[in-house]
Amino acid sequence: MLTGKHLVILGGDARQLEVIKKLNELDAQLSLVGFDQLDQHLTGTSKVDLDEIDFSRVDSIILPSSGANEDGVVETIFSNKTIKVSKDWLAKTPDHCTIYSGISTPFLDALIKECNKELIKLFERDDVAIYNSVPTVEGAVMIVIQNTDITIHKSNVVVLGLGRTGMSVARTFDALGAYVKVGARRPEHIARITEMGLKPFYMKDIEKHIKDVDIIINTVPAKVLSSKVLSHVPVNALIVDLASKPGGTDFRYAEKRGIKALLTPGLPGMVAPKSAGRIIANVLSELLLDKFSGEDE
Ligand code: NAP
């Protein structure tokens, strides 16, 4: 249990409600900042402003998935107030106070270093990335259905990257009856793609493998769909770029050529906020229980 542990939750979206529920069940003392417009009453928690918190008594701080932007502003959909992460209060937290966030940003990295704190980036963890691949793939299927006039079944699909997301994408489109080719750059990935019963190709040979494609799903966070590569893609193909901003596609050139290319960030929070929130809540609660285990014996 997290009895007596004071956790501050700073902003977020619907996913954070699952985190709040889970940590509340574990009996943590929760201060919610940036939730003043949330209708739901969360018994046992307090909606507060930053200046009401005694940061010398905070055991952990939980930021939203996106961390904090270049001005330190934290996203929140449940408040119109501007909430900022700042040295003024972060420096007052006890040494053991850890910060949890989905991702980091240059601002957050610099501040964390300056205040000598520990930042845990939840989305960098393999378990979170693999669990998150499930709602991501469901979102990708939705985007494909909404943006094509053909069935996925018997369509030619190219998946780029066999990482934690790419593997789930490839498996799902295969299960839906598509002809799936997967591009990767490591021999062991080529072997795994073959073992999965799919057609592998090396990324360096990509131009040869996209000439008759209907749908390309990119998971590689590097410019793999350059103008040169795109010049070989049929104009009626659909590109769904799942990689984090700015994606792996030359969108300017795709538009010029008339290829529909969509950058689709944040699918888990969009298509399944409750499930995506539970993924974060489960991992976060395990981390917090581990961190504080032994203290109450
Ligand atoms: P990952 O496990 O690291 O997989 C990335 C893949 O890209 C790996 O197969 C990697 O190959 C390959 N790769 C990286 N750089 C490459 C390059 N220059 N050339 C060729 N291949 C390269 O990452 P992930 O968890 O699957 O996530 C993939 C991307 O999707 C990330 O940008 C992530 O932020 C994003 N994402 C988006 C959503 C959404 O809602 N749109 C949801 C989840 C994740 P190697 O192993 O050879 O390096």
Coordinates of C-alpha atoms and ligand atoms in Angstrom, one line a residue:
M1 CA 0.0 0.0 0.0
L2 CA 1.0 3.6 -0.4
T3 CA -0.5 4.7 2.9
G4 CA 0.9 8.1 4.0
K5 CA 2.7 8.8 0.8
H6 CA 2.0 12.2 -0.6
L7 CA 1.8 12.2 -4.4
V8 CA 1.1 15.2 -6.6
I9 CA -0.6 14.7 -9.9
L10 CA 0.0 17.6 -12.3
G11 CA -2.4 17.8 -15.1
G12 CA -3.1 15.3 -17.8
D13 CA -6.0 13.9 -19.8
A14 CA -8.5 11.1 -19.4
R15 CA -5.7 8.6 -18.9
Q16 CA -4.7 10.3 -15.7
L17 CA -8.1 9.5 -14.2
E18 CA -7.2 5.8 -14.2
V19 CA -3.9 6.6 -12.5
I20 CA -5.7 8.6 -9.9
K21 CA -8.2 5.8 -9.2
K22 CA -5.4 3.2 -8.9
L23 CA -3.2 5.3 -6.6
N24 CA -6.3 6.2 -4.5
E25 CA -7.1 2.5 -4.1
L26 CA -3.6 2.1 -2.8
D27 CA -4.4 4.6 -0.1
A28 CA -1.9 7.3 -1.3
Q29 CA -2.5 10.9 -0.3
L30 CA -3.3 12.6 -3.6
S31 CA -3.0 16.3 -4.4
L32 CA -4.5 17.0 -7.9
V33 CA -3.3 20.1 -9.7
G34 CA -5.1 21.1 -12.9
F35 CA -8.3 19.2 -12.2
D36 CA -10.6 22.1 -11.1
Q37 CA -13.0 21.5 -14.0
L38 CA -13.3 17.8 -13.5
D39 CA -16.9 17.1 -12.7
Q40 CA -16.2 13.7 -11.2
H41 CA -15.8 13.7 -7.5
L42 CA -12.8 11.5 -6.6
T43 CA -13.3 10.7 -2.9
G44 CA -10.1 10.8 -0.8
T45 CA -8.2 13.2 -3.2
S46 CA -7.8 17.0 -3.0
K47 CA -8.0 19.4 -5.9
V48 CA -5.5 22.1 -5.1
D49 CA -3.4 24.9 -6.7
L50 CA 0.4 24.6 -6.8
D51 CA 0.9 27.3 -4.2
E52 CA -1.2 25.3 -1.6
I53 CA 1.3 22.4 -1.6
D54 CA 4.1 22.0 0.9
F55 CA 6.7 20.5 -1.5
S56 CA 9.0 19.6 1.3
R57 CA 6.5 16.9 2.1
V58 CA 5.9 15.5 -1.4
D59 CA 7.1 11.9 -2.0
S60 CA 6.5 11.7 -5.8
I61 CA 5.3 14.0 -8.7
I62 CA 3.4 12.6 -11.6
L63 CA 3.4 14.6 -14.8
P64 CA 1.2 13.8 -17.9
S65 CA 2.4 11.6 -20.7
S66 CA 3.7 14.6 -22.7
G67 CA 5.9 15.9 -19.7
A68 CA 6.3 19.7 -19.9
N69 CA 6.8 21.9 -23.0
E70 CA 9.6 24.3 -23.7
D71 CA 8.1 26.8 -21.3
G72 CA 7.6 24.2 -18.5
V73 CA 3.8 24.2 -19.2
V74 CA 2.0 20.9 -18.4
E75 CA -0.9 19.9 -20.5
T76 CA -4.2 19.5 -18.8
I77 CA -7.7 19.1 -20.2
F78 CA -9.4 19.6 -16.9
S79 CA -8.4 23.2 -16.2
N80 CA -8.0 26.6 -17.9
K81 CA -5.2 27.5 -15.5
T82 CA -1.6 27.4 -16.7
I83 CA 0.4 24.9 -14.8
K84 CA 4.1 25.1 -14.9
V85 CA 6.9 22.9 -13.7
S86 CA 9.4 25.2 -12.1
K87 CA 12.6 25.2 -10.1
D88 CA 10.9 27.3 -7.4
W89 CA 9.0 24.4 -6.1
L90 CA 10.9 21.4 -7.5
A91 CA 14.0 22.3 -5.7
K92 CA 12.1 22.2 -2.4
T93 CA 11.1 18.5 -2.7
P94 CA 12.9 16.0 -0.6
D95 CA 15.8 14.0 -2.1
H96 CA 13.8 10.8 -2.4
C97 CA 11.0 12.6 -4.5
T98 CA 11.0 11.0 -8.0
I99 CA 9.3 12.6 -11.0
Y100 CA 7.3 10.3 -13.3
S101 CA 6.4 11.3 -16.9
G102 CA 5.5 9.6 -20.2
I103 CA 8.3 11.3 -22.1
S104 CA 10.8 14.0 -21.3
T105 CA 11.5 17.2 -23.2
P106 CA 14.7 19.3 -23.4
F107 CA 13.1 21.7 -20.8
L108 CA 12.4 18.9 -18.4
D109 CA 15.8 17.3 -18.8
A110 CA 17.5 20.5 -18.1
L111 CA 15.4 21.3 -15.0
I112 CA 15.7 17.8 -13.6
K113 CA 19.5 18.0 -14.0
E114 CA 19.6 21.5 -12.4
C115 CA 17.5 20.3 -9.4
N116 CA 19.4 17.0 -9.2
K117 CA 16.1 14.9 -9.3
E118 CA 15.3 11.5 -10.8
L119 CA 13.0 11.4 -13.8
I120 CA 11.3 8.1 -14.8
K121 CA 10.2 8.2 -18.4
L122 CA 7.4 5.6 -18.5
F123 CA 7.0 5.4 -22.3
E124 CA 10.7 4.4 -22.7
R125 CA 10.0 1.2 -20.7
D126 CA 9.6 -2.0 -22.8
D127 CA 6.6 -3.2 -20.9
V128 CA 4.7 0.1 -21.4
A129 CA 5.7 0.3 -25.1
I130 CA 4.5 -3.2 -25.7
Y131 CA 1.2 -2.8 -23.8
N132 CA 0.7 0.5 -25.6
S133 CA 1.2 -1.1 -29.0
V134 CA -2.2 -2.7 -28.5
P135 CA -4.3 0.5 -28.6
T136 CA -1.9 2.0 -31.1
V137 CA -2.6 -0.8 -33.5
E138 CA -6.3 -0.6 -33.0
G139 CA -6.0 3.1 -33.8
A140 CA -3.9 2.3 -36.9
V141 CA -6.6 -0.1 -38.1
M142 CA -9.2 2.6 -37.6
I143 CA -7.3 5.2 -39.5
V144 CA -6.7 2.7 -42.4
I145 CA -10.4 1.8 -42.6
Q146 CA -11.4 5.5 -42.5
N147 CA -9.0 6.5 -45.2
T148 CA -9.2 3.7 -47.8
D149 CA -11.9 2.3 -50.1
I150 CA -10.5 -1.2 -50.1
T151 CA -10.5 -3.9 -47.5
I152 CA -7.4 -4.6 -45.4
H153 CA -8.0 -8.2 -46.3
K154 CA -5.9 -9.0 -49.4
S155 CA -4.4 -5.5 -49.5
N156 CA -0.6 -5.1 -49.9
V157 CA 0.7 -3.7 -46.6
V158 CA 4.2 -2.6 -45.9
V159 CA 5.2 -2.1 -42.3
L160 CA 8.4 -0.3 -41.6
G161 CA 10.3 -1.2 -38.4
L162 CA 10.0 -4.3 -36.2
G163 CA 10.3 -2.7 -32.8
R164 CA 7.7 -2.9 -30.1
T165 CA 5.0 -1.2 -32.2
G166 CA 6.0 -2.6 -35.6
M167 CA 5.7 -6.2 -34.5
S168 CA 2.2 -5.7 -33.2
V169 CA 1.2 -3.8 -36.4
A170 CA 2.6 -6.5 -38.7
R171 CA 0.9 -9.3 -36.7
T172 CA -2.4 -7.6 -36.7
F173 CA -2.6 -6.7 -40.4
D174 CA -1.5 -10.3 -41.2
A175 CA -4.3 -11.6 -39.0
L176 CA -6.7 -9.4 -40.9
G177 CA -5.7 -11.1 -44.1
A178 CA -3.4 -8.5 -45.7
Y179 CA -0.3 -9.5 -47.6
V180 CA 2.3 -8.1 -45.2
K181 CA 5.9 -7.2 -45.9
V182 CA 8.1 -5.8 -43.2
G183 CA 11.2 -3.6 -43.6
A184 CA 14.0 -3.8 -41.0
R185 CA 17.7 -3.2 -40.9
R186 CA 18.9 -6.0 -38.6
P187 CA 19.5 -9.6 -39.7
E188 CA 17.8 -10.8 -36.5
H189 CA 14.7 -8.8 -37.4
I190 CA 14.7 -10.2 -40.9
A191 CA 14.9 -13.7 -39.3
R192 CA 12.0 -12.9 -36.9
I193 CA 9.8 -11.5 -39.7
T194 CA 10.4 -14.8 -41.7
E195 CA 9.6 -16.8 -38.6
M196 CA 6.3 -14.9 -38.3
G197 CA 5.4 -16.1 -41.8
L198 CA 5.7 -12.5 -43.3
K199 CA 7.8 -11.2 -46.1
P200 CA 11.0 -9.4 -44.9
F201 CA 13.2 -6.9 -46.7
Y202 CA 16.1 -4.8 -45.8
M203 CA 15.4 -1.1 -45.4
K204 CA 18.2 -0.3 -47.8
D205 CA 16.1 -2.1 -50.5
I206 CA 12.9 -0.3 -49.6
E207 CA 12.4 1.2 -53.1
K208 CA 12.0 -2.3 -54.6
H209 CA 9.3 -3.3 -52.1
I210 CA 6.8 -0.4 -52.2
K211 CA 6.0 -0.2 -55.9
D212 CA 2.7 -2.1 -55.6
V213 CA 1.8 -1.2 -52.0
D214 CA -1.7 -0.2 -50.9
I215 CA -0.9 0.8 -47.3
I216 CA 2.4 1.8 -45.6
I217 CA 2.5 1.9 -41.9
N218 CA 5.7 3.5 -40.6
T219 CA 7.0 3.0 -37.1
V220 CA 10.6 4.1 -37.7
P221 CA 11.4 7.5 -36.1
A222 CA 13.8 8.5 -38.9
K223 CA 13.2 9.9 -42.4
V224 CA 12.8 6.5 -44.1
L225 CA 10.1 7.7 -46.5
S226 CA 12.2 10.4 -48.2
S227 CA 11.2 12.1 -51.4
K228 CA 13.4 9.6 -53.3
V229 CA 11.6 6.6 -51.7
L230 CA 8.2 8.2 -52.1
S231 CA 8.8 8.7 -55.8
H232 CA 8.4 4.9 -56.1
V233 CA 5.1 4.7 -54.1
P234 CA 1.8 4.5 -56.1
V235 CA -0.1 7.7 -55.8
N236 CA -3.2 5.9 -54.5
A237 CA -1.4 4.4 -51.6
L238 CA -2.1 5.4 -48.0
I239 CA 0.7 6.2 -45.6
V240 CA 0.0 6.0 -41.8
D241 CA 3.0 7.4 -40.0
L242 CA 2.9 6.2 -36.4
A243 CA 6.4 7.4 -35.5
S244 CA 6.7 10.3 -33.1
K245 CA 6.8 13.9 -34.5
P246 CA 8.0 14.8 -37.0
G247 CA 7.4 11.2 -38.3
G248 CA 9.4 9.3 -40.9
T249 CA 7.8 10.7 -44.0
D250 CA 8.6 13.7 -46.2
F251 CA 5.0 15.0 -45.9
R252 CA 5.7 18.0 -48.2
Y253 CA 6.8 15.7 -51.1
A254 CA 3.9 13.2 -50.4
E255 CA 1.4 16.0 -50.7
K256 CA 3.1 17.3 -53.9
R257 CA 2.8 13.8 -55.4
G258 CA -0.8 13.4 -54.3
I259 CA -0.1 10.6 -51.8
K260 CA -2.3 10.6 -48.7
A261 CA 0.1 10.6 -45.8
L262 CA -1.1 11.0 -42.2
L263 CA 1.0 11.6 -39.1
T264 CA -1.0 10.0 -36.3
P265 CA 0.4 10.7 -32.8
G266 CA -1.2 9.8 -29.5
L267 CA -3.4 7.0 -30.7
P268 CA -3.7 5.1 -27.4
G269 CA -5.0 8.2 -25.6
M270 CA -7.4 8.9 -28.5
V271 CA -8.9 5.5 -29.2
A272 CA -8.8 3.9 -25.8
P273 CA -8.0 6.4 -23.0
K274 CA -9.3 4.1 -20.3
S275 CA -7.1 1.1 -21.4
A276 CA -4.2 3.4 -22.1
G277 CA -4.6 5.0 -18.6
R278 CA -4.7 1.5 -17.0
I279 CA -1.4 0.6 -18.7
I280 CA 0.2 3.7 -17.1
A281 CA -1.6 3.2 -13.8
N282 CA -0.5 -0.4 -13.4
V283 CA 3.2 0.2 -14.2
L284 CA 3.3 3.4 -12.1
S285 CA 1.7 1.7 -9.1
E286 CA 4.2 -1.2 -9.3
L287 CA 7.1 1.3 -9.5
L288 CA 5.8 3.3 -6.5
L289 CA 5.1 0.2 -4.4
D290 CA 8.6 -1.0 -5.2
K291 CA 10.1 2.3 -4.3
F292 CA 8.4 2.5 -0.9
S293 CA 8.4 -1.2 -0.1
G294 CA 9.9 -2.0 3.2
E295 CA 9.2 1.4 4.7
D296 CA 6.0 0.3 6.4
E297 CA 7.4 -2.9 8.0
Ligands
NAP1 P1 11.1 0.8 -31.1 O1 10.8 -0.4 -30.4 O2 12.4 1.5 -30.7 O3 11.1 0.5 -32.7 C1 11.6 1.4 -33.6 C2 12.0 0.6 -34.8 O4 12.6 1.5 -35.8 C3 13.1 -0.5 -34.6 O5 12.8 -1.6 -35.4 C4 14.4 0.2 -35.1 O6 15.3 -0.7 -35.6 C5 13.8 1.0 -36.3 N1 14.7 2.1 -36.6 C6 15.1 3.2 -35.8 N2 15.8 4.0 -36.5 C7 16.0 3.5 -37.8 C8 16.6 3.9 -39.0 N3 17.3 5.1 -39.0 N4 16.5 3.2 -40.1 C9 15.8 2.0 -40.0 N5 15.2 1.5 -38.9 C10 15.2 2.3 -37.8 O7 10.0 1.9 -30.9 P2 8.4 1.6 -30.8 O8 8.1 1.6 -29.3 O9 8.0 0.5 -31.7 O10 7.9 3.0 -31.3 C11 8.1 3.4 -32.7 C12 7.6 4.8 -32.9 O11 6.2 4.9 -32.7 C13 8.2 5.8 -31.9 O12 8.5 7.0 -32.5 C14 7.1 6.0 -30.9 O13 7.2 7.2 -30.2 C15 5.9 5.9 -31.8 N6 4.7 5.6 -31.2 C16 3.6 6.2 -31.7 C17 2.3 5.9 -31.2 C18 1.1 6.6 -31.8 O14 0.1 6.7 -31.2 N7 1.3 7.1 -33.0 C19 2.2 5.0 -30.2 C20 3.3 4.3 -29.7 C21 4.5 4.6 -30.2 P3 16.6 -1.1 -34.8 O15 16.1 -2.1 -33.8 O16 17.4 -1.7 -35.9 O17 17.2 0.1 -34.2

